[in-house]
Amino acid sequence: MDGISELRARYLDQVAGAADADALEAVRLAALGKKGEISLKMRELGRMTPEERQTAGPALNGLKAEIDSALRARRAALEDAALDARLQAEWLDVTLPGRPRPRGSIHPVSQVMDELTAIFGDMGFSVAEGPQIESDWYNFDALNIAPEHPARQEHDTFFMHRAAGDNRPPHVLRTHTSPVQIRAMQDQGAPLRVIAPGRVYRMDMDQTHAPMFHQVEGLAIDRAITMAQLKWTLEEFCRAFFEVDEVELRFRASHFPFTEPSAEVDIRCSWADGQLRIGEGDSWMEILGSGMVHPHVLRAGGIDPEQWQGFAFGMGIDRIAMLKYGIPDLRAFFDSDLRWLRHYGFAALDLPDLPGGLSR
Ligand code: PHE
């Protein structure tokens, strides 16, 4: 049968030439599919004489088997080639050294803010916030700092730009967190217990001053708040924050326009062997300003000074972070130097809480 050898040659050729699984499947369908050429030929066997069938039958069956096994062999070869190509492409040298990832850490200022929030939160203070770009009313007037008051100069204020012809007083970068006192009073009324940690700005730069630094404001307002409660609150805070049993605070009479009376507070410490120890020794270090909220300030916050009184304090966060963690230079706080951060930073999951111990 000439037809058979022609079919064999043609299909074996096509099988060998199929470049991928799809092409191979197309060849299979053309030859052996339901309407494939070889399948149709086999159907013709029924119409043949028994003699014809005797030679044509085995020949066609043989051809079918031959094409079928050629298809299988080709499919296996294509699969092997595909696997080889993948192994080449996905080759990986497992002996290469690992690439170290830069490891971030929690900045000491963030850590100390979390510590402050935990300690004052335990005493019933909630956290209040205000904008860093503040109107001069909130930053000065409402805090009893009149336009001609020398404190406006002493604070070395950064003023925001106003468009030419706009004669309203310029906004300022807040010089302290005290404006949040006014905002909290306006928002929440009395009684009130808040702390307000955040950024403040003054034109100042040396080893212990940066033009941007952090303060935490404290404000407690109730019917009969006293200076004694201010003192207890600050002592409790220092004991918890510095993690020492005994702290001693010294209240020095001072002056702030927004408190009356006012006191600056020093903490007892020693510098023996160049090491700072809180709670012992003969040295004193200033850590905060405080006092009883001035009636003008209560009024500016919408609170009646005949009914309510309060204490307030403002403390440098960077300062107490330097004290607690032995960090000598303030400017390095804001250099974003990874080496510094790795040295002084905190692990991301070491969240400070009172039962767990603050700094671990
Ligand atoms: N705002 C004052 C400062 O920045 C600190 C302070 C706050 C003093 C609250 C008394 C009461 O220096």
mmCIF file of N, CA, C and O and ligand atoms in Angstrom, residues 176 178 181 202 215 217 256 258-259 289-290 312-314, ligand 1:
data_model
loop_
_atom_site.group_PDB
_atom_site.id
_atom_site.type_symbol
_atom_site.label_atom_id
_atom_site.label_comp_id
_atom_site.label_asym_id
_atom_site.label_seq_id
_atom_site.Cartn_x
_atom_site.Cartn_y
_atom_site.Cartn_z
ATOM 1 N N HIS A 176 7.069 76.314 71.582
ATOM 2 C CA HIS A 176 6.907 75.394 72.719
ATOM 3 C C HIS A 176 5.589 74.628 72.526
ATOM 4 O O HIS A 176 4.809 74.931 71.610
ATOM 5 N N SER A 178 3.252 74.648 74.700
ATOM 6 C CA SER A 178 2.207 75.289 75.516
ATOM 7 C C SER A 178 0.937 75.694 74.745
ATOM 8 O O SER A 178 -0.147 75.670 75.335
ATOM 9 N N GLN A 181 -1.985 73.581 75.321
ATOM 10 C CA GLN A 181 -2.810 73.818 76.521
ATOM 11 C C GLN A 181 -4.117 74.495 76.126
ATOM 12 O O GLN A 181 -5.209 74.081 76.525
ATOM 13 N N ARG A 202 13.117 76.561 67.602
ATOM 14 C CA ARG A 202 13.724 77.846 67.978
ATOM 15 C C ARG A 202 15.050 77.991 67.252
ATOM 16 O O ARG A 202 15.735 76.993 67.008
ATOM 17 N N GLN A 215 9.308 68.667 73.001
ATOM 18 C CA GLN A 215 8.877 68.932 74.363
ATOM 19 C C GLN A 215 7.668 68.070 74.671
ATOM 20 O O GLN A 215 6.988 67.584 73.773
ATOM 21 N N GLU A 217 4.251 68.735 77.014
ATOM 22 C CA GLU A 217 3.504 69.642 77.866
ATOM 23 C C GLU A 217 2.614 68.804 78.776
ATOM 24 O O GLU A 217 2.141 67.738 78.371
ATOM 25 N N PHE A 256 7.316 82.445 84.265
ATOM 26 C CA PHE A 256 6.766 82.257 82.918
ATOM 27 C C PHE A 256 5.501 83.097 82.860
ATOM 28 O O PHE A 256 4.764 83.167 83.844
ATOM 29 N N PHE A 258 2.783 82.465 81.528
ATOM 30 C CA PHE A 258 1.543 81.664 81.521
ATOM 31 C C PHE A 258 1.313 80.897 82.806
ATOM 32 O O PHE A 258 0.339 80.151 82.914
ATOM 33 N N THR A 259 2.216 81.018 83.783
ATOM 34 C CA THR A 259 1.979 80.370 85.085
ATOM 35 C C THR A 259 2.264 81.365 86.203
ATOM 36 O O THR A 259 3.102 82.258 86.078
ATOM 37 N N GLY A 289 10.132 73.335 83.184
ATOM 38 C CA GLY A 289 9.501 74.525 83.714
ATOM 39 C C GLY A 289 8.061 74.199 84.065
ATOM 40 O O GLY A 289 7.437 73.358 83.413
ATOM 41 N N SER A 290 7.534 74.866 85.098
ATOM 42 C CA SER A 290 6.186 74.494 85.531
ATOM 43 C C SER A 290 5.556 75.625 86.331
ATOM 44 O O SER A 290 6.180 76.664 86.569
ATOM 45 N N ALA A 312 0.614 73.293 85.187
ATOM 46 C CA ALA A 312 1.140 72.967 83.856
ATOM 47 C C ALA A 312 2.644 72.797 83.958
ATOM 48 O O ALA A 312 3.279 73.355 84.861
ATOM 49 N N PHE A 313 3.181 72.002 83.064
ATOM 50 C CA PHE A 313 4.647 71.898 83.000
ATOM 51 C C PHE A 313 5.065 71.647 81.562
ATOM 52 O O PHE A 313 4.255 71.204 80.731
ATOM 53 N N GLY A 314 6.314 71.963 81.271
ATOM 54 C CA GLY A 314 6.869 71.708 79.943
ATOM 55 C C GLY A 314 8.277 71.168 80.106
ATOM 56 O O GLY A 314 9.090 71.750 80.828
HETATM 57 N N1 PHE B 1 6.658 76.551 77.662
HETATM 58 C C1 PHE B 1 7.768 76.639 78.588
HETATM 59 C C2 PHE B 1 9.069 76.582 77.756
HETATM 60 O O1 PHE B 1 9.086 76.198 76.675
HETATM 61 C C3 PHE B 1 7.760 75.539 79.598
HETATM 62 C C4 PHE B 1 6.585 75.590 80.525
HETATM 63 C C5 PHE B 1 5.423 74.926 80.222
HETATM 64 C C6 PHE B 1 6.646 76.304 81.694
HETATM 65 C C7 PHE B 1 4.344 74.966 81.072
HETATM 66 C C8 PHE B 1 5.596 76.340 82.575
HETATM 67 C C9 PHE B 1 4.438 75.680 82.258
HETATM 68 O O2 PHE B 1 10.115 76.913 78.196
#
